[in-house]
């Protein structure tokens, strides 16, 4: 299966203005690719997880469940449907 990891990493490096990780262990290769791409451009990164596993100063932990944090974020951003 082609998960298009190279495209995801390229988008993080070339286009992303914000990266939000949700419920990841940070043990998957594509996650590391996104982190490296975002770091290269100084893109802010957040990890939404009630029990965060990441200890990296470049990634801010949002200690909450996705079911709480993501709708709140969408409301703050004015995204319809939330």
GROMACS .gro file of N, CA and C in nm:
model
  246
    1UNK      N    1   0.084  -0.119   0.000
    1UNK     CA    2   0.000   0.000   0.000
    1UNK      C    3   0.088   0.125   0.000
    2UNK      N    4   0.047   0.222  -0.075
    2UNK     CA    5   0.120   0.349  -0.082
    2UNK      C    6   0.050   0.450   0.009
    3UNK      N    7   0.111   0.479   0.121
    3UNK     CA    8   0.054   0.573   0.216
    3UNK      C    9   0.097   0.717   0.188
    4UNK      N   10   0.177   0.737   0.083
    4UNK     CA   11   0.220   0.869   0.039
    4UNK      C   12   0.298   0.944   0.149
    5UNK      N   13   0.379   0.872   0.223
    5UNK     CA   14   0.458   0.932   0.330
    5UNK      C   15   0.546   1.045   0.280
    6UNK      N   16   0.605   1.028   0.162
    6UNK     CA   17   0.694   1.132   0.109
    6UNK      C   18   0.617   1.262   0.087
    7UNK      N   19   0.492   1.252   0.041
    7UNK     CA   20   0.410   1.372   0.022
    7UNK      C   21   0.377   1.439   0.155
    8UNK      N   22   0.349   1.359   0.255
    8UNK     CA   23   0.319   1.413   0.388
    8UNK      C   24   0.440   1.485   0.444
    9UNK      N   25   0.556   1.423   0.435
    9UNK     CA   26   0.678   1.485   0.485
    9UNK      C   27   0.710   1.612   0.408
   10UNK      N   28   0.690   1.609   0.278
   10UNK     CA   29   0.717   1.726   0.196
   10UNK      C   30   0.623   1.841   0.234
   11UNK      N   31   0.498   1.811   0.258
   11UNK     CA   32   0.403   1.915   0.298
   11UNK      C   33   0.443   1.977   0.431
   12UNK      N   34   0.490   1.895   0.525
   12UNK     CA   35   0.534   1.948   0.655
   12UNK      C   36   0.654   2.040   0.636
   13UNK      N   37   0.743   2.002   0.548
   13UNK     CA   38   0.864   2.081   0.528
   13UNK      C   39   0.839   2.206   0.444
   14UNK      N   40   0.751   2.197   0.345
   14UNK     CA   41   0.737   2.305   0.249
   14UNK      C   42   0.614   2.393   0.268
   15UNK      N   43   0.508   2.341   0.329
   15UNK     CA   44   0.382   2.413   0.329
   15UNK      C   45   0.317   2.435   0.465
   16UNK      N   46   0.338   2.347   0.558
   16UNK     CA   47   0.263   2.352   0.685
   16UNK      C   48   0.290   2.481   0.762
   17UNK      N   49   0.185   2.533   0.822
   17UNK     CA   50   0.198   2.648   0.912
   17UNK      C   51   0.178   2.604   1.056
   18UNK      N   52   0.127   2.482   1.074
   18UNK     CA   53   0.099   2.427   1.206
   18UNK      C   54   0.090   2.276   1.191
   19UNK      N   55   0.142   2.201   1.288
   19UNK     CA   56   0.130   2.055   1.288
   19UNK      C   57   0.068   2.013   1.421
   20UNK      N   58  -0.036   1.932   1.412
   20UNK     CA   59  -0.101   1.878   1.531
   20UNK      C   60  -0.097   1.726   1.522
   21UNK      N   61  -0.032   1.664   1.619
   21UNK     CA   62  -0.029   1.518   1.628
   21UNK      C   63  -0.138   1.478   1.727
   22UNK      N   64  -0.214   1.374   1.692
   22UNK     CA   65  -0.322   1.329   1.778
   22UNK      C   66  -0.306   1.179   1.802
   23UNK      N   67  -0.289   1.142   1.929
   23UNK     CA   68  -0.286   1.002   1.967
   23UNK      C   69  -0.177   0.920   1.901
   24UNK      N   70  -0.058   0.974   1.886
   24UNK     CA   71   0.052   0.897   1.826
   24UNK      C   72   0.154   0.859   1.932
   25UNK      N   73   0.220   0.749   1.906
   25UNK     CA   74   0.327   0.704   1.997
   25UNK      C   75   0.461   0.764   1.958
   26UNK      N   76   0.467   0.833   1.845
   26UNK     CA   77   0.591   0.886   1.788
   26UNK      C   78   0.690   0.776   1.755
   27UNK      N   79   0.639   0.653   1.736
   27UNK     CA   80   0.725   0.540   1.701
   27UNK      C   81   0.714   0.504   1.553
   28UNK      N   82   0.636   0.580   1.478
   28UNK     CA   83   0.614   0.551   1.336
   28UNK      C   84   0.704   0.643   1.253
   29UNK      N   85   0.762   0.588   1.149
   29UNK     CA   86   0.857   0.663   1.067
   29UNK      C   87   0.803   0.792   1.009
   30UNK      N   88   0.678   0.791   0.963
   30UNK     CA   89   0.623   0.911   0.901
   30UNK      C   90   0.613   1.024   1.003
   31UNK      N   91   0.588   0.991   1.128
   31UNK     CA   92   0.581   1.094   1.232
   31UNK      C   93   0.716   1.164   1.246
   32UNK      N   94   0.823   1.088   1.247
   32UNK     CA   95   0.957   1.147   1.255
   32UNK      C   96   0.986   1.233   1.133
   33UNK      N   97   0.937   1.192   1.017
   33UNK     CA   98   0.958   1.270   0.895
   33UNK      C   99   0.886   1.405   0.906
   34UNK      N  100   0.765   1.404   0.959
   34UNK     CA  101   0.690   1.527   0.975
   34UNK      C  102   0.759   1.618   1.077
   35UNK      N  103   0.804   1.561   1.189
   35UNK     CA  104   0.874   1.641   1.290
   35UNK      C  105   0.996   1.707   1.229
   36UNK      N  106   1.077   1.633   1.156
   36UNK     CA  107   1.198   1.689   1.096
   36UNK      C  108   1.165   1.800   0.996
   37UNK      N  109   1.063   1.777   0.915
   37UNK     CA  110   1.023   1.878   0.818
   37UNK      C  111   0.974   2.006   0.884
   38UNK      N  112   0.895   1.990   0.988
   38UNK     CA  113   0.843   2.106   1.060
   38UNK      C  114   0.955   2.179   1.135
   39UNK      N  115   1.047   2.104   1.194
   39UNK     CA  116   1.159   2.167   1.264
   39UNK      C  117   1.244   2.251   1.170
   40UNK      N  118   1.261   2.203   1.047
   40UNK     CA  119   1.345   2.273   0.950
   40UNK      C  120   1.295   2.414   0.922
   41UNK      N  121   1.164   2.435   0.934
   41UNK     CA  122   1.106   2.565   0.906
   41UNK      C  123   1.054   2.636   1.030
   42UNK      N  124   1.071   2.576   1.146
   42UNK     CA  125   1.023   2.641   1.268
   42UNK      C  126   0.871   2.641   1.281
   43UNK      N  127   0.808   2.540   1.223
   43UNK     CA  128   0.662   2.529   1.230
   43UNK      C  129   0.621   2.484   1.370
   44UNK      N  130   0.524   2.551   1.432
   44UNK     CA  131   0.480   2.509   1.565
   44UNK      C  132   0.415   2.371   1.560
   45UNK      N  133   0.447   2.289   1.660
   45UNK     CA  134   0.393   2.153   1.667
   45UNK      C  135   0.330   2.130   1.804
   46UNK      N  136   0.216   2.060   1.800
   46UNK     CA  137   0.142   2.028   1.922
   46UNK      C  138   0.107   1.880   1.919
   47UNK      N  139   0.103   1.821   2.037
   47UNK     CA  140   0.063   1.681   2.051
   47UNK      C  141  -0.058   1.677   2.144
   48UNK      N  142  -0.171   1.631   2.092
   48UNK     CA  143  -0.293   1.617   2.170
   48UNK      C  144  -0.300   1.473   2.220
   49UNK      N  145  -0.294   1.457   2.351
   49UNK     CA  146  -0.297   1.323   2.410
   49UNK      C  147  -0.321   1.336   2.560
   50UNK      N  148  -0.414   1.258   2.616
   50UNK     CA  149  -0.436   1.267   2.760
   50UNK      C  150  -0.317   1.216   2.842
   51UNK      N  151  -0.234   1.132   2.780
   51UNK     CA  152  -0.114   1.080   2.845
   51UNK      C  153   0.003   1.095   2.747
   52UNK      N  154   0.052   1.216   2.727
   52UNK     CA  155   0.155   1.238   2.625
   52UNK      C  156   0.282   1.158   2.651
   53UNK      N  157   0.341   1.112   2.541
   53UNK     CA  158   0.464   1.033   2.549
   53UNK      C  159   0.585   1.109   2.499
   54UNK      N  160   0.562   1.224   2.437
   54UNK     CA  161   0.672   1.299   2.378
   54UNK      C  162   0.733   1.395   2.480
   55UNK      N  163   0.864   1.397   2.483
   55UNK     CA  164   0.937   1.490   2.569
   55UNK      C  165   1.037   1.563   2.481
   56UNK      N  166   0.984   1.656   2.403
   56UNK     CA  167   1.066   1.731   2.308
   56UNK      C  168   1.023   1.876   2.320
   57UNK      N  169   1.117   1.964   2.347
   57UNK     CA  170   1.084   2.105   2.365
   57UNK      C  171   1.021   2.168   2.240
   58UNK      N  172   1.041   2.107   2.125
   58UNK     CA  173   0.986   2.161   2.001
   58UNK      C  174   0.838   2.126   1.984
   59UNK      N  175   0.789   2.032   2.063
   59UNK     CA  176   0.649   1.988   2.052
   59UNK      C  177   0.579   2.016   2.184
   60UNK      N  178   0.475   2.098   2.177
   60UNK     CA  179   0.399   2.133   2.298
   60UNK      C  180   0.289   2.030   2.320
   61UNK      N  181   0.282   1.978   2.441
   61UNK     CA  182   0.179   1.881   2.475
   61UNK      C  183   0.050   1.951   2.514
   62UNK      N  184  -0.060   1.903   2.459
   62UNK     CA  185  -0.194   1.944   2.499
   62UNK      C  186  -0.252   1.823   2.570
   63UNK      N  187  -0.255   1.829   2.702
   63UNK     CA  188  -0.295   1.714   2.783
   63UNK      C  189  -0.447   1.712   2.791
   64UNK      N  190  -0.508   1.645   2.692
   64UNK     CA  191  -0.653   1.633   2.682
   64UNK      C  192  -0.683   1.527   2.578
   65UNK      N  193  -0.803   1.473   2.587
   65UNK     CA  194  -0.847   1.379   2.485
   65UNK      C  195  -0.881   1.454   2.357
   66UNK      N  196  -0.866   1.388   2.245
   66UNK     CA  197  -0.897   1.449   2.117
   66UNK      C  198  -1.043   1.491   2.110
   67UNK      N  199  -1.130   1.416   2.174
   67UNK     CA  200  -1.273   1.447   2.169
   67UNK      C  201  -1.306   1.578   2.239
   68UNK      N  202  -1.216   1.625   2.322
   68UNK     CA  203  -1.233   1.755   2.389
   68UNK      C  204  -1.150   1.863   2.318
   69UNK      N  205  -1.025   1.833   2.294
   69UNK     CA  206  -0.932   1.934   2.240
   69UNK      C  207  -0.963   1.975   2.097
   70UNK      N  208  -0.995   1.880   2.011
   70UNK     CA  209  -1.014   1.914   1.869
   70UNK      C  210  -1.140   1.997   1.843
   71UNK      N  211  -1.255   1.964   1.902
   71UNK     CA  212  -1.371   2.053   1.884
   71UNK      C  213  -1.346   2.193   1.939
   72UNK      N  214  -1.276   2.202   2.053
   72UNK     CA  215  -1.244   2.334   2.109
   72UNK      C  216  -1.155   2.412   2.014
   73UNK      N  217  -1.057   2.347   1.955
   73UNK     CA  218  -0.969   2.411   1.859
   73UNK      C  219  -1.047   2.460   1.737
   74UNK      N  220  -1.135   2.374   1.686
   74UNK     CA  221  -1.216   2.413   1.569
   74UNK      C  222  -1.304   2.533   1.602
   75UNK      N  223  -1.362   2.535   1.719
   75UNK     CA  224  -1.444   2.651   1.759
   75UNK      C  225  -1.360   2.777   1.763
   76UNK      N  226  -1.240   2.767   1.820
   76UNK     CA  227  -1.151   2.884   1.828
   76UNK      C  228  -1.109   2.933   1.690
   77UNK      N  229  -1.093   2.841   1.596
   77UNK     CA  230  -1.052   2.876   1.462
   77UNK      C  231  -1.171   2.918   1.374
   78UNK      N  232  -1.291   2.901   1.427
   78UNK     CA  233  -1.409   2.938   1.351
   78UNK      C  234  -1.444   2.842   1.240
   79UNK      N  235  -1.406   2.717   1.258
   79UNK     CA  236  -1.436   2.615   1.158
   79UNK      C  237  -1.579   2.565   1.181
   80UNK      N  238  -1.660   2.572   1.078
   80UNK     CA  239  -1.801   2.535   1.088
   80UNK      C  240  -1.820   2.390   1.126
   81UNK      N  241  -1.930   2.363   1.191
   81UNK     CA  242  -1.966   2.225   1.225
   81UNK      C  243  -1.928   2.184   1.366
   82UNK      N  244  -1.858   2.270   1.438
   82UNK     CA  245  -1.816   2.236   1.573
   82UNK      C  246  -1.880   2.330   1.670
   0.00000   0.00000   0.00000
